[in-house]
Amino acid sequence: MTRAGTTGRVVRVAGPVVVAEGLSRSRLYNVVRVGKLGLVGEVIRLVGGDTVIQVYEDTSGLQVGSPVVDTGLPLDVELGPGLLGSIFDGVQRPLLALARGGGQDPFDQPFVHRGVGVPALDRQRRWTVTHRVRPGDQVVGGDVVATVQESQAIEHRVLVPPGSGGTVTSVGESEITIEEPLVAIDDAGMTLLSRWPVRTRRPVARRLDPVVPLITGQRVVDTLFPMVRGGSATIPGGFGTGKTVLEQSLARQTDADIVVFIGCGERGNEIAELLESFPQLSDPRSGAPLVERTVLIANTSNMPVAAREASIYTGITISEYYRDQGYDVALLADSTSRWGEALREVSSRLEEIPGEEGYPAYLPSRLAEFYERAGSVVALGEEQRRGSVSIVGAVSPPGGDFSEPVTQYSLRLAGTFWALDSDLARRRHYPAIDWTQSYSLYKTSEWFDTNVAPDWSDQVTWAVGLLGRAQQLQDIVELLGADVLAPSERVTFAVAQMLREDFMQQSAFDDRDALCPLHKQYWMLRVIRYFHQSAQKAVTEGASLDDVIGSGSAGEIGRMRSWSVDEVEAQAEKLIDRIERELTPP
Ligand code: ADP
Ligand code: MG
């Protein structure tokens, strides 16, 4: 029996928005089940006696008078071993399980399995548990009570829930399912499975200043606009500028422990491609299969619009859960604009007063809530574990116009801005990161100088200076022609081109080039810088610019990208010798 005030009926259906009456006990963000199918929805507004619900499933066929039941619970996610390697929809239903059940390809067909209550995590699977506590032990929220080897590389740490604690009163078996007794604390049972409401941040002991870079293997990113573990980045770019390729490269290559990828409102075939490529790939660092460190949340363009919002919150909550276990998590969202569009659609159905470009007035606060869940933290518990969530959100401004609201608010919130440029993309300069607009606010030079090479940041300063100088020269050339440039300026111009083409450009589809480790980035830049110095000297001493640019060593610089990572240093030293020989006048 449902209690009075928890069952109501539909009075209006407007796309993903449903209005119900009779739900006097409803609270904001409670989950409701709508209609005979029990479609999943969330209360988003209470107006007089009416309850406004955003439905995360297709509402077609839903009629006025249909029943609505309030579950009394907020939208939450299941947390526990088995998340890694899974593919979920926006409300955490396992997509492949759904697809198998209905014989449908979830990315090809409209979402047909409406109202199906498939649990996120497998109830049958037994896990081997290593208990970390004994009866009589005192524990506080965040302490590790048990571990499970969830994948080859990831030990799943089961934590006392935030705010709980006490004395361990019993310890369960060591081969259990996620619902069987794990431990009891003051006689209250805990299982491997826990839940967390998605709109609530998981609490931490302390937040730290993020200073350790999140290595991406992309030269232009790591060297010029680095990201940090616990930081946030935004990638705005018009259609076809490479947002998805960059997000997917990060999914494969970043040195985070865990990757949560949210395909939000984009084409299903892109997610399908990612899925196909993953099983064959291994983590470039641990060697473990890449799927085993990844959670995929797919709410593709053919799936219900309102669930895009749920996909974002589901993704960030899962990320925080692994952060609290002491891992560095990278959350990649492609694209946050589609979420913004969903907010806009729901808002217009609610007949709210529109803000900028039709987006609701709360767009900036929603985006802020999302980006602010990034961070480097000390987790709750005695152990003082450190973990982080890094967020990289793609933005798809219509017509590539960065003045639109989602781009503008995102760039105010994120610490790194990788602006993709349509002109660069047209010229096939990939990644099409515009170095004149992009920036990173993170202070990472000390880390690079200490951990890669003492002159790392010195070299970066040189590269940035060279690009800036070349830009100025470009303006002069456009005005007055190349003839006015002094020989040494022509060298600058030529070397800046080298820097752009042989260093900043990087193919995501070339096996040798797709991932560039830091030491390779360092040596490649060092060679170009050495070439610059030698060329300047040679030209000042009378050598012809054409000879310098046409030298064999200049050609070899164009092949550095293919150097095998184990031979980088030897190759670089050989090339530096060759530059020395070729460019020093006899
Ligand atoms: P967006 O998501 O911004 O619409 P995509 O990421 O789908 O754009 O990129 C469009 C195309 O650009 C890709 O199919 C690919 O051909 C090319 N491209 C983008 N980035 C790279 C890269 N790093 N290396 C090689 N090609 C790229
Ligand atoms: Mg895309």
Short mmCIF file of N, CA and C and ligand atoms in Angstrom, two decimals, residues 239-240 242-245 266-267 270 334-335 396, ligand 2:
data_model
loop_
_atom_site.label_atom_id
_atom_site.label_comp_id
_atom_site.label_asym_id
_atom_site.label_seq_id
_atom_site.Cartn_x
_atom_site.Cartn_y
_atom_site.Cartn_z
N PHE A 239 31.53 22.62 -34.63
CA PHE A 239 31.35 21.28 -35.18
C PHE A 239 32.60 20.84 -35.94
N GLY A 240 33.06 19.63 -35.65
CA GLY A 240 34.17 19.07 -36.41
C GLY A 240 35.54 19.60 -36.06
N GLY A 242 37.24 18.76 -33.37
CA GLY A 242 38.04 17.74 -32.70
C GLY A 242 37.78 17.56 -31.22
N LYS A 243 36.63 18.00 -30.73
CA LYS A 243 36.32 17.83 -29.30
C LYS A 243 36.25 16.35 -28.93
N THR A 244 35.51 15.60 -29.73
CA THR A 244 35.31 14.19 -29.39
C THR A 244 36.61 13.40 -29.51
N VAL A 245 37.38 13.70 -30.56
CA VAL A 245 38.66 13.00 -30.72
C VAL A 245 39.56 13.30 -29.51
N GLU A 266 25.39 13.28 -27.50
CA GLU A 266 26.11 13.22 -28.78
C GLU A 266 25.72 11.93 -29.51
N ARG A 267 26.29 11.76 -30.70
CA ARG A 267 25.88 10.62 -31.53
C ARG A 267 26.31 9.28 -30.92
N GLU A 270 29.53 7.31 -32.08
CA GLU A 270 30.84 7.67 -31.53
C GLU A 270 31.15 6.86 -30.28
N ASP A 334 31.27 14.77 -22.82
CA ASP A 334 31.13 15.18 -24.22
C ASP A 334 29.67 15.08 -24.60
N SER A 335 28.88 16.15 -24.59
CA SER A 335 29.27 17.53 -24.45
C SER A 335 28.37 18.21 -23.42
N SER A 396 29.97 22.70 -27.09
CA SER A 396 29.74 22.81 -28.54
C SER A 396 28.96 24.09 -28.85
MG MG B 2 31.87 15.53 -31.12
#
